[in-house]
Tab-separated table of C-alpha atoms in Angstrom:
chain	number	residue	atom	x	y	z
V	15	UNK	CA	117.110	80.241	80.854
V	16	UNK	CA	114.677	83.028	81.699
V	17	UNK	CA	115.126	86.392	79.944
V	18	UNK	CA	113.677	89.434	81.727
V	19	UNK	CA	113.572	93.057	80.566
V	20	UNK	CA	115.294	95.131	83.273
V	21	UNK	CA	112.612	97.816	83.141
V	22	UNK	CA	109.691	95.425	82.745
V	23	UNK	CA	106.639	95.360	85.005
V	24	UNK	CA	103.929	92.798	85.813
V	25	UNK	CA	105.730	90.004	83.971
V	26	UNK	CA	105.574	91.739	80.606
V	27	UNK	CA	108.199	90.772	78.031
V	28	UNK	CA	109.592	87.817	79.981
V	29	UNK	CA	110.487	84.836	77.821
V	30	UNK	CA	112.136	81.442	78.174
V	31	UNK	CA	114.961	80.069	76.037
V	32	UNK	CA	115.434	76.285	75.970
V	33	UNK	CA	118.562	75.147	74.148
V	34	UNK	CA	117.292	71.595	73.611
V	35	UNK	CA	114.373	73.005	71.612
V	36	UNK	CA	116.817	74.448	69.065
V	37	UNK	CA	119.939	72.218	69.161
V	38	UNK	CA	121.577	73.867	66.135
V	39	UNK	CA	121.438	77.370	67.593
V	40	UNK	CA	124.526	79.548	67.212
V	41	UNK	CA	125.179	80.359	70.881
V	42	UNK	CA	127.652	83.118	70.134
V	43	UNK	CA	124.995	84.852	68.053
V	44	UNK	CA	122.413	84.464	70.840
V	45	UNK	CA	124.933	85.840	73.339
V	46	UNK	CA	125.609	88.931	71.247
V	47	UNK	CA	121.890	89.549	70.703
V	48	UNK	CA	121.096	89.273	74.414
V	49	UNK	CA	124.083	91.405	75.369
V	50	UNK	CA	122.681	94.179	73.182
V	51	UNK	CA	119.322	94.009	75.015
V	52	UNK	CA	118.565	95.561	78.390
V	53	UNK	CA	117.763	92.252	80.084
V	54	UNK	CA	118.542	90.036	83.051
V	55	UNK	CA	119.365	86.368	82.398
V	56	UNK	CA	118.333	83.861	85.078
V	57	UNK	CA	118.620	80.128	85.484
V	58	UNK	CA	115.288	78.299	85.375
V	59	UNK	CA	114.219	77.282	88.878
V	60	UNK	CA	113.278	73.658	89.443
V	61	UNK	CA	110.222	73.996	91.626
V	62	UNK	CA	108.608	71.533	94.001
V	63	UNK	CA	106.288	69.221	92.065
V	64	UNK	CA	103.420	70.215	94.385
V	65	UNK	CA	103.714	73.741	93.025
V	66	UNK	CA	102.840	72.730	89.455
V	67	UNK	CA	99.205	73.452	88.650
V	68	UNK	CA	98.803	72.160	85.109
V	69	UNK	CA	100.908	75.021	83.778
V	70	UNK	CA	104.428	75.772	82.562
V	71	UNK	CA	105.512	78.745	84.693
V	72	UNK	CA	107.288	78.694	88.039
V	73	UNK	CA	104.548	79.521	90.534
V	74	UNK	CA	105.456	81.781	93.426
V	75	UNK	CA	104.273	83.106	96.748
V	76	UNK	CA	104.057	86.897	97.037
V	77	UNK	CA	104.773	87.713	100.687
V	78	UNK	CA	104.219	91.270	101.888
V	79	UNK	CA	106.624	92.249	104.676
V	80	UNK	CA	106.522	95.283	106.942
V	81	UNK	CA	109.187	96.423	109.409
V	82	UNK	CA	108.243	97.596	112.881
V	83	UNK	CA	110.086	100.326	114.802
V	84	UNK	CA	112.699	97.848	116.022
V	85	UNK	CA	113.471	96.693	112.486
V	86	UNK	CA	111.757	93.330	112.940
V	87	UNK	CA	109.949	92.054	109.846
V	88	UNK	CA	106.377	90.784	109.795
V	89	UNK	CA	104.629	89.034	106.911
V	90	UNK	CA	101.196	90.628	106.788
V	91	UNK	CA	99.748	88.831	103.762
V	92	UNK	CA	100.729	86.016	101.405
V	93	UNK	CA	99.358	85.298	97.953
V	94	UNK	CA	99.874	82.232	95.788
V	95	UNK	CA	100.403	83.246	92.170
V	96	UNK	CA	99.777	80.374	89.776
V	97	UNK	CA	100.231	80.621	86.035
V	98	UNK	CA	97.592	79.381	83.634
V	99	UNK	CA	98.246	77.251	80.558
V	100	UNK	CA	101.511	77.726	78.699
V	101	UNK	CA	102.327	81.196	80.055
V	102	UNK	CA	105.983	81.657	81.050
V	103	UNK	CA	104.994	83.752	84.096
V	104	UNK	CA	102.543	83.494	86.980
V	105	UNK	CA	101.578	87.188	87.147
V	106	UNK	CA	97.910	88.079	87.478
V	107	UNK	CA	98.406	90.788	84.839
V	108	UNK	CA	99.534	88.106	82.366
V	109	UNK	CA	96.554	85.815	82.987
V	110	UNK	CA	97.679	84.009	86.147
V	111	UNK	CA	95.343	83.138	89.004
V	112	UNK	CA	95.846	84.397	92.582
V	113	UNK	CA	94.812	82.968	95.953
V	114	UNK	CA	95.337	84.120	99.535
V	115	UNK	CA	97.391	81.794	101.750
V	116	UNK	CA	96.854	81.543	105.511
V	117	UNK	CA	99.973	82.859	107.239
V	118	UNK	CA	99.914	80.358	110.082
V	119	UNK	CA	99.315	77.141	108.144
V	120	UNK	CA	100.380	77.795	104.542
V	121	UNK	CA	96.978	76.615	103.325
V	122	UNK	CA	95.141	78.380	100.485
V	123	UNK	CA	92.251	80.125	102.235
V	124	UNK	CA	90.447	82.040	99.491
V	125	UNK	CA	88.843	81.374	96.164
V	126	UNK	CA	90.847	82.430	93.139
V	127	UNK	CA	90.803	85.481	90.921
V	128	UNK	CA	92.117	85.665	87.375
V	129	UNK	CA	91.381	87.344	84.083
V	130	UNK	CA	89.150	84.339	83.385
V	131	UNK	CA	86.872	85.178	86.318
V	132	UNK	CA	86.488	85.435	90.068
V	133	UNK	CA	85.672	83.154	92.999
V	134	UNK	CA	86.845	79.946	91.375
V	135	UNK	CA	87.846	76.987	93.563
V	136	UNK	CA	89.316	74.882	90.738
V	137	UNK	CA	92.411	76.245	88.988
V	138	UNK	CA	91.552	77.383	85.429
V	139	UNK	CA	92.050	74.699	82.797
V	140	UNK	CA	92.635	71.916	85.363
V	141	UNK	CA	90.789	69.735	87.867
V	142	UNK	CA	92.978	70.904	90.791
V	143	UNK	CA	90.996	72.137	93.804
V	144	UNK	CA	92.906	75.106	95.203
V	145	UNK	CA	90.862	76.063	98.268
V	146	UNK	CA	92.466	74.160	101.146
V	147	UNK	CA	95.670	73.363	99.207
V	148	UNK	CA	98.767	73.002	101.397
V	149	UNK	CA	101.838	74.930	100.230
V	150	UNK	CA	105.047	72.941	100.958
V	151	UNK	CA	107.980	74.339	102.975
V	152	UNK	CA	105.769	77.061	104.393
V	153	UNK	CA	107.897	77.779	107.460
V	154	UNK	CA	110.834	78.510	105.152
V	155	UNK	CA	108.735	80.879	103.030
V	156	UNK	CA	107.991	83.024	106.080
V	157	UNK	CA	111.517	82.865	107.518
V	158	UNK	CA	113.337	83.713	104.282
V	159	UNK	CA	110.973	86.608	103.579
V	160	UNK	CA	111.487	88.125	107.024
V	161	UNK	CA	115.263	87.568	106.969
V	162	UNK	CA	115.529	89.289	103.587
V	163	UNK	CA	113.377	92.223	104.682
V	164	UNK	CA	115.503	92.805	107.783
V	165	UNK	CA	118.601	93.043	105.574
V	166	UNK	CA	117.103	96.085	103.808
V	167	UNK	CA	115.938	98.372	106.636
V	168	UNK	CA	115.778	101.327	104.231
V	169	UNK	CA	112.582	99.889	102.730
V	170	UNK	CA	109.790	99.341	105.223
V	171	UNK	CA	107.385	97.547	102.902
V	172	UNK	CA	108.441	94.930	100.338
V	173	UNK	CA	106.610	92.328	98.278
V	174	UNK	CA	108.788	89.229	97.833
V	175	UNK	CA	108.344	86.630	95.104
V	176	UNK	CA	109.316	83.292	96.617
V	177	UNK	CA	109.650	80.030	94.666
V	178	UNK	CA	109.223	76.680	96.428
V	179	UNK	CA	111.910	74.104	95.627
V	180	UNK	CA	112.258	70.464	96.606
V	181	UNK	CA	114.117	71.145	99.839
V	182	UNK	CA	113.494	74.793	100.524
V	183	UNK	CA	112.736	78.094	98.855
V	184	UNK	CA	114.385	80.616	96.533
V	185	UNK	CA	113.876	84.359	96.498
V	186	UNK	CA	113.293	85.551	92.954
V	187	UNK	CA	112.964	89.258	93.654
V	188	UNK	CA	111.762	91.938	96.022
V	189	UNK	CA	109.315	94.601	94.832
V	190	UNK	CA	109.130	98.084	96.357
V	191	UNK	CA	105.751	98.605	94.658
V	192	UNK	CA	104.154	95.167	95.042
V	193	UNK	CA	100.580	95.543	93.804
V	194	UNK	CA	99.264	97.288	96.921
V	195	UNK	CA	95.692	96.708	95.823
V	196	UNK	CA	96.058	92.964	96.425
V	197	UNK	CA	96.007	93.596	100.178
V	198	UNK	CA	92.331	94.542	99.909
V	199	UNK	CA	91.367	93.060	96.546
V	200	UNK	CA	91.881	89.377	97.376
V	201	UNK	CA	90.665	87.421	100.392
V	202	UNK	CA	90.996	89.171	103.773
V	203	UNK	CA	90.948	92.957	103.930
V	204	UNK	CA	90.949	95.974	106.303
V	205	UNK	CA	94.751	96.140	106.361
V	206	UNK	CA	95.067	99.789	107.365
V	207	UNK	CA	94.540	98.964	111.037
V	208	UNK	CA	96.805	95.896	110.873
V	209	UNK	CA	99.645	97.841	109.284
V	210	UNK	CA	99.236	100.806	111.631
V	211	UNK	CA	99.391	98.517	114.652
V	212	UNK	CA	102.659	96.925	113.489
V	213	UNK	CA	104.523	100.107	112.546
V	214	UNK	CA	103.414	101.963	115.676
V	215	UNK	CA	104.225	99.175	118.155
V	216	UNK	CA	107.148	99.836	120.514
């Protein structure tokens, strides 16, 4: 299971508990300890094998959605977040690598950025070429993100973390403060005009 601090940010403090690693664990004791913490317990997602990049975390797509005046959602940017090494999370702040994904095709269209450096084509610590990589189930990533955004009309801008599974996708969470700087910091930029056009359209 995945254990997340309720008030955590940027993947900090998240850890994984695997029962088979400690078969003699007193589960009642673990339960009481976790109950005393301010955490969320989640089942580990089994991701699509094409979303494993030589690492141990579940790798997600961060989709940024904006609502227009009619309440229709638009994905304005998508970023692949891929963990590095044995990190439990894929967050850039925790050492993960990020790549822009083309909205129409679901293909990685930028070089990567990570704490290890910038403009890398090969994922850190592997021989996997990321530029041009096809993300599976892309149509479902876009649809689920937009459907979810339209269910929360009170929030006009949301960053969704979407996991890719064998037959579809799973929403992990929605973020009301989803690393705004990534709109300009990675890949394509000049989003002020794009956003203004969407929210002002009739």
